[in-house]
PDB file of C-alpha atoms in Angstrom:
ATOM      1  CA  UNK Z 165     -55.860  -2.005  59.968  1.00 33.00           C
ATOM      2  CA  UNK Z 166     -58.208  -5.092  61.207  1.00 35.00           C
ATOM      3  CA  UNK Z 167     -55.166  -7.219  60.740  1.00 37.00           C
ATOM      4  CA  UNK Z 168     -52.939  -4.980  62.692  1.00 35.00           C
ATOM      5  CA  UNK Z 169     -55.613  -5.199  65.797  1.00 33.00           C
ATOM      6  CA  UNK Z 170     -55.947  -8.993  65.359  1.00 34.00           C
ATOM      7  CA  UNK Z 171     -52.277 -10.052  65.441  1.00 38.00           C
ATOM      8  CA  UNK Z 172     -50.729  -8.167  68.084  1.00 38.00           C
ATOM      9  CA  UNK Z 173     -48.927 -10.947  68.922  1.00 39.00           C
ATOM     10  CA  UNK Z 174     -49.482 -11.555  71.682  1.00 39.00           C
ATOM     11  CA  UNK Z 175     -47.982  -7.979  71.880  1.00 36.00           C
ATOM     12  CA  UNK Z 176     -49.883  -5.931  70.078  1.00 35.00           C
ATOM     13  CA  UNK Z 177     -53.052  -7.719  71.336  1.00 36.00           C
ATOM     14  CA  UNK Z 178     -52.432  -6.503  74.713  1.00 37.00           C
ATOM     15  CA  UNK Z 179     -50.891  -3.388  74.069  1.00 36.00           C
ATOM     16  CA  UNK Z 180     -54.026  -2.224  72.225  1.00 34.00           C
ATOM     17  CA  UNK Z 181     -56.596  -3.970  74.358  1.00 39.00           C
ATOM     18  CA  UNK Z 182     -54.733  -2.995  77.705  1.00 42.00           C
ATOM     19  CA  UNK Z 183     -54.742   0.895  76.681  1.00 38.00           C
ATOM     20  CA  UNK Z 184     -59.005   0.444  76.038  1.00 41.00           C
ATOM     21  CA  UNK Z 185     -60.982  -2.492  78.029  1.00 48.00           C
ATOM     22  CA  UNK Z 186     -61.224  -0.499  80.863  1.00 46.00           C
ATOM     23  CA  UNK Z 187     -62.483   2.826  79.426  1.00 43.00           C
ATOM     24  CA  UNK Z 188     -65.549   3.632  79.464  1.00 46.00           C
ATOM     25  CA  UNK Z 189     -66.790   7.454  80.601  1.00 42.00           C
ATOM     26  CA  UNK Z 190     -70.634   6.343  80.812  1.00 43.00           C
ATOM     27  CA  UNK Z 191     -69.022   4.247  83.970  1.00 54.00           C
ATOM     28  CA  UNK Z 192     -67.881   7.100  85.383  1.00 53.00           C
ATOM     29  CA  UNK Z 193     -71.314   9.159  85.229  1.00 54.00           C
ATOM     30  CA  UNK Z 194     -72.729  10.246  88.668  1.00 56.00           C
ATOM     31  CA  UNK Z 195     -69.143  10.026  90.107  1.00 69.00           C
ATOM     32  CA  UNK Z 196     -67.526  12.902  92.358  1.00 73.00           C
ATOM     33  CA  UNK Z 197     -66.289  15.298  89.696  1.00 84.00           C
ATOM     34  CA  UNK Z 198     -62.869  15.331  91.111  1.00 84.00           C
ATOM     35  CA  UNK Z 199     -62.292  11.330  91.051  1.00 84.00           C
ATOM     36  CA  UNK Z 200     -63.464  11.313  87.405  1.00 85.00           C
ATOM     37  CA  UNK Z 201     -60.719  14.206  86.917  1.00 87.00           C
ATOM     38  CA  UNK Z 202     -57.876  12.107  88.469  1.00 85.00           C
ATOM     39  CA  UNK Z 203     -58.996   8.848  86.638  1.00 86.00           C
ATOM     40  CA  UNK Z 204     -59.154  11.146  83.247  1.00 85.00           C
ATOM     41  CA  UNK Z 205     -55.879  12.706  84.174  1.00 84.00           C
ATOM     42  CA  UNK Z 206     -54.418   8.875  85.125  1.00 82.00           C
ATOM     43  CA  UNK Z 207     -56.036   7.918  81.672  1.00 84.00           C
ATOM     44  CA  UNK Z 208     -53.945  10.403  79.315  1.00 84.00           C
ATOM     45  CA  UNK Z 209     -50.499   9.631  80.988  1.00 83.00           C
ATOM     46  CA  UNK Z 210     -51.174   5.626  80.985  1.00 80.00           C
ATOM     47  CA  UNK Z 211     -52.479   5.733  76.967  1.00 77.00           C
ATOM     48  CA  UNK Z 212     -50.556   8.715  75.241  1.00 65.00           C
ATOM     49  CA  UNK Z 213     -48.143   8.684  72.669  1.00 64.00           C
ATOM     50  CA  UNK Z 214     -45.145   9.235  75.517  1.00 71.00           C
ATOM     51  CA  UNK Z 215     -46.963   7.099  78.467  1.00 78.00           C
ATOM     52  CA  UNK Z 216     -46.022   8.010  82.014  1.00 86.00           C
ATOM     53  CA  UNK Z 217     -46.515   4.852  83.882  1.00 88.00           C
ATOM     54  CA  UNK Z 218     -45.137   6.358  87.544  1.00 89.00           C
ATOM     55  CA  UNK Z 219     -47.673   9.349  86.687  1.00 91.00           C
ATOM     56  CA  UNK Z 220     -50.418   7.874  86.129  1.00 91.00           C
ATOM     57  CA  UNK Z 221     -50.376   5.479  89.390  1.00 92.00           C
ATOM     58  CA  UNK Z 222     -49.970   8.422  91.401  1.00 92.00           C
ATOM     59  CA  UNK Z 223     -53.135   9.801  89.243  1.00 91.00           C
ATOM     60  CA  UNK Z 224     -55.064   6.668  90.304  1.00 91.00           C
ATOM     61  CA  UNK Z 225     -53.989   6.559  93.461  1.00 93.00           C
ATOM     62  CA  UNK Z 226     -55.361  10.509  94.262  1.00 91.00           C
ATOM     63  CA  UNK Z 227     -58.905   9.264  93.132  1.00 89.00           C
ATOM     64  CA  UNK Z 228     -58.674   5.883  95.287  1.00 90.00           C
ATOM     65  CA  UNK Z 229     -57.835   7.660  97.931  1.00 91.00           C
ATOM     66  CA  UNK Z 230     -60.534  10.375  97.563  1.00 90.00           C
ATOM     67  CA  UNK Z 231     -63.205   7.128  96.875  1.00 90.00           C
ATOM     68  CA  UNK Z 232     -61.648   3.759  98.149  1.00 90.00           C
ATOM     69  CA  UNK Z 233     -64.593   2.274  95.996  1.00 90.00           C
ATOM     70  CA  UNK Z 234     -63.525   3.984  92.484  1.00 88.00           C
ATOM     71  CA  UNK Z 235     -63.060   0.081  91.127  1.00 89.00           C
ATOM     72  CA  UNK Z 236     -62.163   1.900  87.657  1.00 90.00           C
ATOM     73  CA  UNK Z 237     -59.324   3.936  89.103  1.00 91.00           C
ATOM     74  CA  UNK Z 238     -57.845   0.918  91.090  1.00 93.00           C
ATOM     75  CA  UNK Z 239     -57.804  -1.675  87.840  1.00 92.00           C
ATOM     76  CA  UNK Z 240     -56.214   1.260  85.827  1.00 93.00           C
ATOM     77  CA  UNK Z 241     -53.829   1.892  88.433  1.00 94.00           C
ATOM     78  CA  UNK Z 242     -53.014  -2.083  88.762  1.00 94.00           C
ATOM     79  CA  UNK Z 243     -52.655  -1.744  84.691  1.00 92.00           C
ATOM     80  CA  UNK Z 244     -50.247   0.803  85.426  1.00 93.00           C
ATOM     81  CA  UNK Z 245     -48.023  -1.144  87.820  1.00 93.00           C
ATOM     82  CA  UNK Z 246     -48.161  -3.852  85.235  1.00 92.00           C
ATOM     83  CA  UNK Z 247     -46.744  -1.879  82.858  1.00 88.00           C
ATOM     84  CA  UNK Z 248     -43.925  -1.314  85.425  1.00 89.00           C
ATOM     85  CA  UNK Z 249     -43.371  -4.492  85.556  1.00 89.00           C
ATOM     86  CA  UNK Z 250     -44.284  -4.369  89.498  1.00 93.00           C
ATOM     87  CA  UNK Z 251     -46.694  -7.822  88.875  1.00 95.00           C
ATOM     88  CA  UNK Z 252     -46.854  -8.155  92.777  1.00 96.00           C
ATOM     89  CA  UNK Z 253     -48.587  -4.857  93.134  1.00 95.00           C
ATOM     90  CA  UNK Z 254     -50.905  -5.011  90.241  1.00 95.00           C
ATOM     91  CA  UNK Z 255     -51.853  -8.225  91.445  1.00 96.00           C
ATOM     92  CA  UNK Z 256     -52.611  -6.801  95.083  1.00 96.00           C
ATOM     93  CA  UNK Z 257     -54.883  -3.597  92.789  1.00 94.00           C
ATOM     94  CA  UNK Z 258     -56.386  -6.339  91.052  1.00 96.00           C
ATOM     95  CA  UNK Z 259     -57.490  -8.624  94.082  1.00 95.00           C
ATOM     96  CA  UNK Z 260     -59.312  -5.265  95.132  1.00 94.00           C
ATOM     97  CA  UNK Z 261     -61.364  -5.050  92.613  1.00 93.00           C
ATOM     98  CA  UNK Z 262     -62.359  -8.252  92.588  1.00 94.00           C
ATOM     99  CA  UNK Z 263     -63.524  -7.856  96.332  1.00 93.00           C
ATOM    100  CA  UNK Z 264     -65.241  -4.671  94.889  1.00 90.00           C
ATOM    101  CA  UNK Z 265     -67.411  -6.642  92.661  1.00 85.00           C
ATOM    102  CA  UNK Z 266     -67.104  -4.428  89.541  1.00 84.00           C
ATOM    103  CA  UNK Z 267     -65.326  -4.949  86.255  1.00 87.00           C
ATOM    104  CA  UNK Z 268     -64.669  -8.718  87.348  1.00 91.00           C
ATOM    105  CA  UNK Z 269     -63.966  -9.991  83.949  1.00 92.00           C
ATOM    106  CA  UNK Z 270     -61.407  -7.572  83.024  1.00 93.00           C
ATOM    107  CA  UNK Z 271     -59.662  -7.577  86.708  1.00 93.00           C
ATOM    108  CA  UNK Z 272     -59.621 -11.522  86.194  1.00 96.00           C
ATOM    109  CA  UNK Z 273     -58.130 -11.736  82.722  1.00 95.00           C
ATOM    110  CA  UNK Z 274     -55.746  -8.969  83.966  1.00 94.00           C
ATOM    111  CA  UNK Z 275     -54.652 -10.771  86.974  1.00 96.00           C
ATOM    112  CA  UNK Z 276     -53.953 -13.719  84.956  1.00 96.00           C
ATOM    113  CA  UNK Z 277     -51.958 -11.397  82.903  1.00 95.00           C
ATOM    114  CA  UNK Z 278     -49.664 -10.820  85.845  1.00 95.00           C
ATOM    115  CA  UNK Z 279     -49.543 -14.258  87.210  1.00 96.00           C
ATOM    116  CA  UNK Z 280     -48.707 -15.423  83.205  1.00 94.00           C
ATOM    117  CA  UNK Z 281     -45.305 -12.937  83.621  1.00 92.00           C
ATOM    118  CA  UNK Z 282     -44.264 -13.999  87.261  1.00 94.00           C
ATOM    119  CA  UNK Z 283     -44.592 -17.621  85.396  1.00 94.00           C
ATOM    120  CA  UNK Z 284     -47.748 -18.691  87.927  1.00 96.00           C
ATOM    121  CA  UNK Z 285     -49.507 -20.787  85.440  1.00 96.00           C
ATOM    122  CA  UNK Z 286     -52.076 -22.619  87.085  1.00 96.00           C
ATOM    123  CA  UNK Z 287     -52.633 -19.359  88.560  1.00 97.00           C
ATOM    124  CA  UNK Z 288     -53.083 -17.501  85.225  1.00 97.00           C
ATOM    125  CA  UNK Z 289     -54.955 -20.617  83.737  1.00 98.00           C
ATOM    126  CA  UNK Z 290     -58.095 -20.353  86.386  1.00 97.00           C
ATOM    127  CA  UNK Z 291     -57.928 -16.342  86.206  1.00 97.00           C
ATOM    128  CA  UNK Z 292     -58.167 -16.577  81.918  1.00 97.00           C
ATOM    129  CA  UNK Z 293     -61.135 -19.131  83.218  1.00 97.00           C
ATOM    130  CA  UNK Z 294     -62.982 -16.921  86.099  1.00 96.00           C
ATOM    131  CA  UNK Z 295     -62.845 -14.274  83.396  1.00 95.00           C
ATOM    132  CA  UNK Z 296     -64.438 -16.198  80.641  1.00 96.00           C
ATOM    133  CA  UNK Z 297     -67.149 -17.258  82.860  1.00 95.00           C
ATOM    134  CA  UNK Z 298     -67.710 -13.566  83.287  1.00 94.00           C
ATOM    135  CA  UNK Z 299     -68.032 -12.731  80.348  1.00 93.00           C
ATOM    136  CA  UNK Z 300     -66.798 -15.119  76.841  1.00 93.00           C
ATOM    137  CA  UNK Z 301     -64.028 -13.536  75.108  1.00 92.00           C
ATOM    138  CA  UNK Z 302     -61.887 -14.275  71.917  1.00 90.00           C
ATOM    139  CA  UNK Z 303     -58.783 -12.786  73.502  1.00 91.00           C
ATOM    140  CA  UNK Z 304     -59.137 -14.389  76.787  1.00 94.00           C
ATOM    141  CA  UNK Z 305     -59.481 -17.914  75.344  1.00 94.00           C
ATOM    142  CA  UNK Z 306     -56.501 -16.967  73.492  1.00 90.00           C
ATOM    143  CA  UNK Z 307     -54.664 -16.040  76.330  1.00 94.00           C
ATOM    144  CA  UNK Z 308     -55.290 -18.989  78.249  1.00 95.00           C
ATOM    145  CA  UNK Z 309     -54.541 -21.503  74.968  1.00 93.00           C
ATOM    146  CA  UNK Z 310     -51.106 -20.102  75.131  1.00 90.00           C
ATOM    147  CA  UNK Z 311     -50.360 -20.357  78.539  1.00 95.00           C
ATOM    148  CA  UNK Z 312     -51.697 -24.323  77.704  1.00 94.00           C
ATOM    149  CA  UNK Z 313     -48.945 -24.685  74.940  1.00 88.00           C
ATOM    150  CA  UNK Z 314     -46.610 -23.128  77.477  1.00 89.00           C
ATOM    151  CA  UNK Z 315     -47.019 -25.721  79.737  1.00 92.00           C
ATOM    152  CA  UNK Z 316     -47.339 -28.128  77.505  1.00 88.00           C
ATOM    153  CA  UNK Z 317     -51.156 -28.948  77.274  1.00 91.00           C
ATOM    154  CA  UNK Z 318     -51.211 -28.976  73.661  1.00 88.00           C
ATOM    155  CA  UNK Z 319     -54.680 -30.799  72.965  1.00 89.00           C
ATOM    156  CA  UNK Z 320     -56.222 -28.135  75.338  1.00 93.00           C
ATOM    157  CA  UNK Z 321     -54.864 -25.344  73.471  1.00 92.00           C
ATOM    158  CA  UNK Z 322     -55.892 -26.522  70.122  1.00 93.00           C
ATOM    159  CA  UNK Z 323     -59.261 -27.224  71.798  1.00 94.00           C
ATOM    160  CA  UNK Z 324     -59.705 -23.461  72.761  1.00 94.00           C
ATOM    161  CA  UNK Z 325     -58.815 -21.711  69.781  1.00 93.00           C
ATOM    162  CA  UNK Z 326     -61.272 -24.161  67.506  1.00 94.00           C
ATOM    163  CA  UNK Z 327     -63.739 -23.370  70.175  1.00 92.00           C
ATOM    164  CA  UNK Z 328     -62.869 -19.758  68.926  1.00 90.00           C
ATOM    165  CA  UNK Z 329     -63.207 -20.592  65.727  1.00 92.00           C
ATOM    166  CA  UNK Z 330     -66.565 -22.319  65.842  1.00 91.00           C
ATOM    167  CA  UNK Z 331     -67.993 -20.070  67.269  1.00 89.00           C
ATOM    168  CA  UNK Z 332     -66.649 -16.522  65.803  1.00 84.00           C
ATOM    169  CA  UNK Z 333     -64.884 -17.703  63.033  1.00 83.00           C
ATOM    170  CA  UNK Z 334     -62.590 -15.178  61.215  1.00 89.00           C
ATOM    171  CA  UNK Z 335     -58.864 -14.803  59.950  1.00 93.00           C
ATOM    172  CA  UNK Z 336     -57.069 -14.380  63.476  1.00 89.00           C
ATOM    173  CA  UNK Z 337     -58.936 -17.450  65.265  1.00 89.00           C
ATOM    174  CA  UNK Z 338     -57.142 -19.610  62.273  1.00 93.00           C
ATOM    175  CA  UNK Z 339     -53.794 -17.535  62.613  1.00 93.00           C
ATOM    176  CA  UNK Z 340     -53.956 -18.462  66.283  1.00 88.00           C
ATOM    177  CA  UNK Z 341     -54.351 -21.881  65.932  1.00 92.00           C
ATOM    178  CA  UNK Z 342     -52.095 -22.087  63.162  1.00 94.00           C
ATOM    179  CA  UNK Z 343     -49.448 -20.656  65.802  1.00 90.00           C
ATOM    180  CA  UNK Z 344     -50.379 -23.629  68.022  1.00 89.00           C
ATOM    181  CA  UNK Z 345     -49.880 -25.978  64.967  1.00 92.00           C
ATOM    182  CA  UNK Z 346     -46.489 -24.118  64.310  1.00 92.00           C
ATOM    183  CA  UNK Z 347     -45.415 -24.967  67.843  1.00 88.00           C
ATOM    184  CA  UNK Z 348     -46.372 -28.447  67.849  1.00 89.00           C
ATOM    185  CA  UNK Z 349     -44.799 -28.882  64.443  1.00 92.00           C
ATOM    186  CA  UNK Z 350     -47.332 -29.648  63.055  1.00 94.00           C
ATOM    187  CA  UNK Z 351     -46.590 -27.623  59.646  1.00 96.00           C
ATOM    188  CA  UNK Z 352     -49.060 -28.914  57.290  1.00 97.00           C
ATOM    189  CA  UNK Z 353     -52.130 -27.945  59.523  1.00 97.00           C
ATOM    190  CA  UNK Z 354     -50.460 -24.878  60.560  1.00 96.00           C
ATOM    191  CA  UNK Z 355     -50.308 -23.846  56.913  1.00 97.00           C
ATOM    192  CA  UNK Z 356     -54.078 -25.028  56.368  1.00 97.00           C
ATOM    193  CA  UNK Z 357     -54.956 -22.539  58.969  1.00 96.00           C
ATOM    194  CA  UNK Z 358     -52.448 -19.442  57.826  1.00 97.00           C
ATOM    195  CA  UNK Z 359     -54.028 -20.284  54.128  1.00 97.00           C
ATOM    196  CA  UNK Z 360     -57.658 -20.134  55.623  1.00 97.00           C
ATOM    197  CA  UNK Z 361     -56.899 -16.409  57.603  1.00 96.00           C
ATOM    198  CA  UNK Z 362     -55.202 -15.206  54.693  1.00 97.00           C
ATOM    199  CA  UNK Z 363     -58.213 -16.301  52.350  1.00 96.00           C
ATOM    200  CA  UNK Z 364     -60.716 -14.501  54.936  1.00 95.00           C
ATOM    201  CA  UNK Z 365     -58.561 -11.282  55.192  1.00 96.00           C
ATOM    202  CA  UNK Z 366     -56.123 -10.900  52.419  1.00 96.00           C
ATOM    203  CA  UNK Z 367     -54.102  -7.945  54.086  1.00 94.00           C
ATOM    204  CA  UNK Z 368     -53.175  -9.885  57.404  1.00 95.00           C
ATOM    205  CA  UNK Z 369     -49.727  -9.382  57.095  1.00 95.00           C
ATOM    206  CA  UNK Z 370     -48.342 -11.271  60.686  1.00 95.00           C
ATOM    207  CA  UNK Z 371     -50.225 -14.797  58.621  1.00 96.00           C
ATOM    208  CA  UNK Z 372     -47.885 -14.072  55.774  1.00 97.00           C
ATOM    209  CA  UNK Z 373     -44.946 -13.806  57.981  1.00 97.00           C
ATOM    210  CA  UNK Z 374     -45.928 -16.714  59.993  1.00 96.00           C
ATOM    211  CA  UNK Z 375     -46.731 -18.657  56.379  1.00 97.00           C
ATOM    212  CA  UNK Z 376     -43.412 -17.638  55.013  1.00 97.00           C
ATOM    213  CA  UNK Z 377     -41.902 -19.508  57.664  1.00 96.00           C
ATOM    214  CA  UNK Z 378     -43.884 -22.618  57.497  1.00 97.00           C
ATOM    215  CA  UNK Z 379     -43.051 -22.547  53.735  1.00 97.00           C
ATOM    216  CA  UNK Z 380     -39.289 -22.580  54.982  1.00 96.00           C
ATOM    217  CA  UNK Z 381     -39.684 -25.194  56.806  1.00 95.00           C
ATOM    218  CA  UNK Z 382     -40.970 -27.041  53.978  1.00 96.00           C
ATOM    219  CA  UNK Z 383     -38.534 -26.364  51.877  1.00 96.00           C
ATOM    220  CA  UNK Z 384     -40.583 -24.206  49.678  1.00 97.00           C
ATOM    221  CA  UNK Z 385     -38.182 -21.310  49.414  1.00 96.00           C
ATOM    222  CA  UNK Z 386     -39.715 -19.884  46.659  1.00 97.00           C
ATOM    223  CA  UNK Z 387     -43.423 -19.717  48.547  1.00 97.00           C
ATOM    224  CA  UNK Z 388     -41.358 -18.643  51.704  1.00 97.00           C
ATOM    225  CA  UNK Z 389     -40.206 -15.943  49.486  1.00 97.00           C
ATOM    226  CA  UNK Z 390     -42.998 -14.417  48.135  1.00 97.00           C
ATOM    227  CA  UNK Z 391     -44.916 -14.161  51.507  1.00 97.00           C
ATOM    228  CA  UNK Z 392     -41.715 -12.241  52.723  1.00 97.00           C
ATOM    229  CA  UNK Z 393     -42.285  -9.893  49.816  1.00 97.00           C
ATOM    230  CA  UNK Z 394     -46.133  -9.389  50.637  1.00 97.00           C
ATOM    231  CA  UNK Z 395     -44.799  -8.776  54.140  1.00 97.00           C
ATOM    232  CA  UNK Z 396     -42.935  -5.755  52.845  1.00 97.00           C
ATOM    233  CA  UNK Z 397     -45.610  -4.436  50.752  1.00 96.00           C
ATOM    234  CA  UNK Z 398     -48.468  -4.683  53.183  1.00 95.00           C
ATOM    235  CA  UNK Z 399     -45.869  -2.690  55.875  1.00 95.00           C
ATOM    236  CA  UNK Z 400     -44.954  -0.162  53.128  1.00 94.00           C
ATOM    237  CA  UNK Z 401     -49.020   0.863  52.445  1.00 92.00           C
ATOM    238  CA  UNK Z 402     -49.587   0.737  56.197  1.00 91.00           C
ATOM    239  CA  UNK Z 403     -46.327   3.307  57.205  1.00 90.00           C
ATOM    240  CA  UNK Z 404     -47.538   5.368  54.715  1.00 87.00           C
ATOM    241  CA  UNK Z 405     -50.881   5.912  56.495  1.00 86.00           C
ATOM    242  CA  UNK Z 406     -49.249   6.959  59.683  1.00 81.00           C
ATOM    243  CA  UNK Z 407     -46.220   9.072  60.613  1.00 70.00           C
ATOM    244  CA  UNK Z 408     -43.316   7.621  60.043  1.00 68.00           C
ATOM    245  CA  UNK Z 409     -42.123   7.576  64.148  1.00 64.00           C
ATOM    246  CA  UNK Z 410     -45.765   6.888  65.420  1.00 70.00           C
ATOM    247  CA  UNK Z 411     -45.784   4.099  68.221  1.00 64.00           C
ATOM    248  CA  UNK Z 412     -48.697   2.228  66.366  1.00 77.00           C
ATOM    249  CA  UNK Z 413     -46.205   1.379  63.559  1.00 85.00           C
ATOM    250  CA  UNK Z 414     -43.582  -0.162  65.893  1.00 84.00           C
ATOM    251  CA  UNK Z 415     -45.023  -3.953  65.130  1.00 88.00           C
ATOM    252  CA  UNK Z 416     -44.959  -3.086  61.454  1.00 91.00           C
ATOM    253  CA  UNK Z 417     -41.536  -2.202  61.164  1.00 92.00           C
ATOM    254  CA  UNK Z 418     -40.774  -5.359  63.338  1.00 92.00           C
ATOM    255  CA  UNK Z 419     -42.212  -7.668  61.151  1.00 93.00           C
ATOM    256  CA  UNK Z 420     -41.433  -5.896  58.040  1.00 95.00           C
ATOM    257  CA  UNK Z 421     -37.408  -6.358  59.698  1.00 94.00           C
ATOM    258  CA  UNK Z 422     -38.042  -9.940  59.574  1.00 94.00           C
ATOM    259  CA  UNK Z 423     -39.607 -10.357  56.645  1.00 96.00           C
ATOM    260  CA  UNK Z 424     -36.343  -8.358  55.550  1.00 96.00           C
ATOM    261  CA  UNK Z 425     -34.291 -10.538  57.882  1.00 93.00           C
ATOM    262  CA  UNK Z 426     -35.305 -13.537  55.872  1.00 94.00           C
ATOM    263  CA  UNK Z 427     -35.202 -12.105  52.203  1.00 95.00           C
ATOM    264  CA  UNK Z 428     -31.267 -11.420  53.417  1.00 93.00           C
ATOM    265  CA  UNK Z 429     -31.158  -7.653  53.525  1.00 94.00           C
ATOM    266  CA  UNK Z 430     -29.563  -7.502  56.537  1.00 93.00           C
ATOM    267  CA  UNK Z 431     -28.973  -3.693  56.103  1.00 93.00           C
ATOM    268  CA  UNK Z 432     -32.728  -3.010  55.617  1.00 94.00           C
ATOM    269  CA  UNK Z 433     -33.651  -5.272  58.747  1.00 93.00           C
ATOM    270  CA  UNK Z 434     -31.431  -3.260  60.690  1.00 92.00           C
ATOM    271  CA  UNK Z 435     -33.236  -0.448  59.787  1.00 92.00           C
ATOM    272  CA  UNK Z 436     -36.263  -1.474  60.297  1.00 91.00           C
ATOM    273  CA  UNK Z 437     -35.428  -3.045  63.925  1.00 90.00           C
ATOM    274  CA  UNK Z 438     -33.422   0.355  64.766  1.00 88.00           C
ATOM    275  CA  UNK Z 439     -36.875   2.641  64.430  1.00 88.00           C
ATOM    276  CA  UNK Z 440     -38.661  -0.180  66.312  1.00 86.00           C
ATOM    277  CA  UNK Z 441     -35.975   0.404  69.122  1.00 83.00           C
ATOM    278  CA  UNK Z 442     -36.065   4.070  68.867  1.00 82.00           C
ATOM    279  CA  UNK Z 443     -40.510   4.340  69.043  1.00 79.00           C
ATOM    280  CA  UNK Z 444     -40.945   1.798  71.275  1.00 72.00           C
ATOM    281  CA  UNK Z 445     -37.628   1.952  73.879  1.00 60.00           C
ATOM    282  CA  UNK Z 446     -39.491   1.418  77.141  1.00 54.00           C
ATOM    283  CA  UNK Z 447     -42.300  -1.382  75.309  1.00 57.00           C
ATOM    284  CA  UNK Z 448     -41.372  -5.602  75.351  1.00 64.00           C
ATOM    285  CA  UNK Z 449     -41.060  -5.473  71.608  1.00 69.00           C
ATOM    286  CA  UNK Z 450     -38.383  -2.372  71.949  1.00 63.00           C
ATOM    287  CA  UNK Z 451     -36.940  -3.986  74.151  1.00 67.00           C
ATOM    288  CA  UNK Z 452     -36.886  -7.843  71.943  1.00 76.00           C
ATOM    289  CA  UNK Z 453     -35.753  -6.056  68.842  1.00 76.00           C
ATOM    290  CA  UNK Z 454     -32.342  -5.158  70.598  1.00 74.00           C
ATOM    291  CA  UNK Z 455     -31.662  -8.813  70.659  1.00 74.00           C
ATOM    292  CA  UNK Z 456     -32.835  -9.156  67.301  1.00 80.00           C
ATOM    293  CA  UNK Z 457     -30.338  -6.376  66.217  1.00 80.00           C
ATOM    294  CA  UNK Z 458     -27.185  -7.895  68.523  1.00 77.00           C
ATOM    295  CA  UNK Z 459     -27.940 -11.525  66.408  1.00 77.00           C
ATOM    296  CA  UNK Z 460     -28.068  -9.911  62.975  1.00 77.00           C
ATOM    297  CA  UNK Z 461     -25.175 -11.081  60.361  1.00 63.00           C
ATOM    298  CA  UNK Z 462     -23.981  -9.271  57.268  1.00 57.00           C
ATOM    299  CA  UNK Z 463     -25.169 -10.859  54.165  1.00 47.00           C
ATOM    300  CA  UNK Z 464     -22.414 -12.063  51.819  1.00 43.00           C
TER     301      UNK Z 464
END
C-alpha cells in the first residue's frame, strides 16, 4: 500500500494528496457551527467514492458566504473547481487565500497546480517555489522537477529530486528521478535508480513497470519480461484486498493493463483498461485509458 501512495503518478499522487492536505477538523475548532457543517458537507461530496464536484462548490460557497474569512472552505472550493477543470476560477479561490494569510503552502502548491494545466510554467515553477519556502515538501519538489523536464530544464530537475533524495531518501525519491533519467534517455542511470527503489521497497510495483521498460529498451527482453510478470502479481495481491470496482484500484488495473499490454495479452489489457474506464469515467486516468483501449492491437 506505501507503494501505491508513492507512485501516483503524477496521478495518483495528486488524487490522494488533493482529497487530504487540506483536512484537518482541529482547524476548524472554535468556528460558527454552521460553516464547519457546510465545509463537512462540501468535504463528503468532493472526497467520496461517487464525488460531486458541482455539489460540493456550492457547499463551499454557503460557508464563504456565511464567513468570507473561512480560508479552509475557499481552498476546498478552489480544489473543487480544479477538479472541474475550471483552472481560471480555482486560481481566482486560490489568490484569496493567499490574501487571507492561512494555509499558504497548500494554496501555493495548488495554484501552481492550476497554472501547470493551463500550461503557465513559469507561473507554476515560482508557485511549487513560494510553497516550498512555506513549508519543504517531497511532493512539491516533485512537482516542480517535472514541470523543469517539461520545459526542458533537465539539470534542474535532476537537481531537485537528488535534493529529495539526500535529504529523505526512500524508494519513490529514486523512482522519481529514475523517471527524469527515463526522459532524458538516460537508461542506464534510470535503471540504477528503479534498482535502488525496488531494493528499498520490494512491492513498488509502478518501479517494476517503469524497469520493465528500461529493460526493453535495452534489449533485455527477458528482464523486461519478468518485471511485467511481478507487475501482475503485485496488482493481483493488491485487488484482492479491496473490492473489485473500488476507485482506489483504478491505477492498479492500469498498470497491471500495461504490464499485460507488454507481455502481449491484448485481451487481458483490455480488460484491465475497460474496469479502469468504468471506476474512474469522470478521473484523467479514465479518461487516458480510453486512448489506451482505441490503440490496442490483437495479438497474433
Amino acid at each position: 500500500m506505501r507503494a501505491l501512495i508513492w507512485i501516483m503518478t503524477p496521478l495518483l499522487i495528486i488524487c490522494v494528496l488533493l482529497a487530504s492536505r487540506f483536512v484537518s477538523w482541529d482547524r476548524l475548532k472554535g468556528e460558527d457551527p454552521v460553516v464547519v457543517e457546510y465545509v463537512n458537507e462540501g468535504t463528503s461530496l468532493l472526497e467520496g467514492i461517487n464525488p460531486d464536484h458541482q455539489g460540493a462548490v456550492a457547499a463551499f460557497t454557503r460557508a464563504i458566504e456565511r464567513d468570507p474569512k473561512c480560508a479552509l472552505a475557499v481552498i476546498r472550493r478552489g480544489l473543487a473547481f480544479h477538479y472541474l477543470g475550471e483552472y481560471d476560477q480555482a486560481i481566482a479561490d486560490y489568490d484569496r487565500a493567499i490574501k487571507l494569510r492561512r494555509y499558504e503552502a497548500e494554496a501555493y502548491y495548488s495554484r501552481g497546480d492550476a497554472h501547470r494545466e493551463l500550461t503557465n510554467y513559469p507561473e507554476a515553477i515560482a508557485d511549487y517555489t513560494a510553497s516550498l519556502e512555506k513549508r519543504w515538501a517531497a511532493f512539491v519538489i516533485w512537482k516542480r522537477a517535472d514541470v523543469y523536464l517539461q520545459i526542458g530544464e533537465e539539470q534542474r530537475a535532476l537537481a531537485d529530486y537528488t535534493a529529495v533524495i539526500q535529504r529523505k531518501g526512500g524508494a519513490a525519491g529514486y523512482y522519481q528521478r529514475g523517471r527524469a533519467y527515463v526522459q532524458l534517455q538516460e537508461n542506464e542511470l534510470a535503471l540504477d535508480d528503479f534498482n535502488t527503489g525496488i531494493e528499498i521497497e520490494p512491492k513498488f510495483a509502478e518501479a517494476y513497470l517503469s524497469r520493465g521498460e528500461t529493460y526493453e529498451r535495452l534489449n533485455r527482453q527477458h528482464d523486461a519480461k519478468s518485471d511485467y510478470l511481478k507487475v501482475v502479481e503485485l496488482a493481483d495481491a493488491e485487488i484482492q484486498m479491496w473490492e473489485k470496482d473500488h476507485p482506489i484500484l483504478g491505477p492498479v488495473y492500469y498498470r497491471r493493463g500495461i504490464a499485460h499490454e507488454r507481455l502481449g495479452n491484448i485481451e487481458q489489457a483490455r480488460a484491465d483498461f475497460q474496469t479502469v474506464a468504468k471506476i474512474t469515467p469522470s478521473e484523467l486516468i479514465g479518461r487516458e485509458v480510453k486512448s489506451r483501449l482505441r490503440m490496442l492491437v490483437p495479438h497474433h
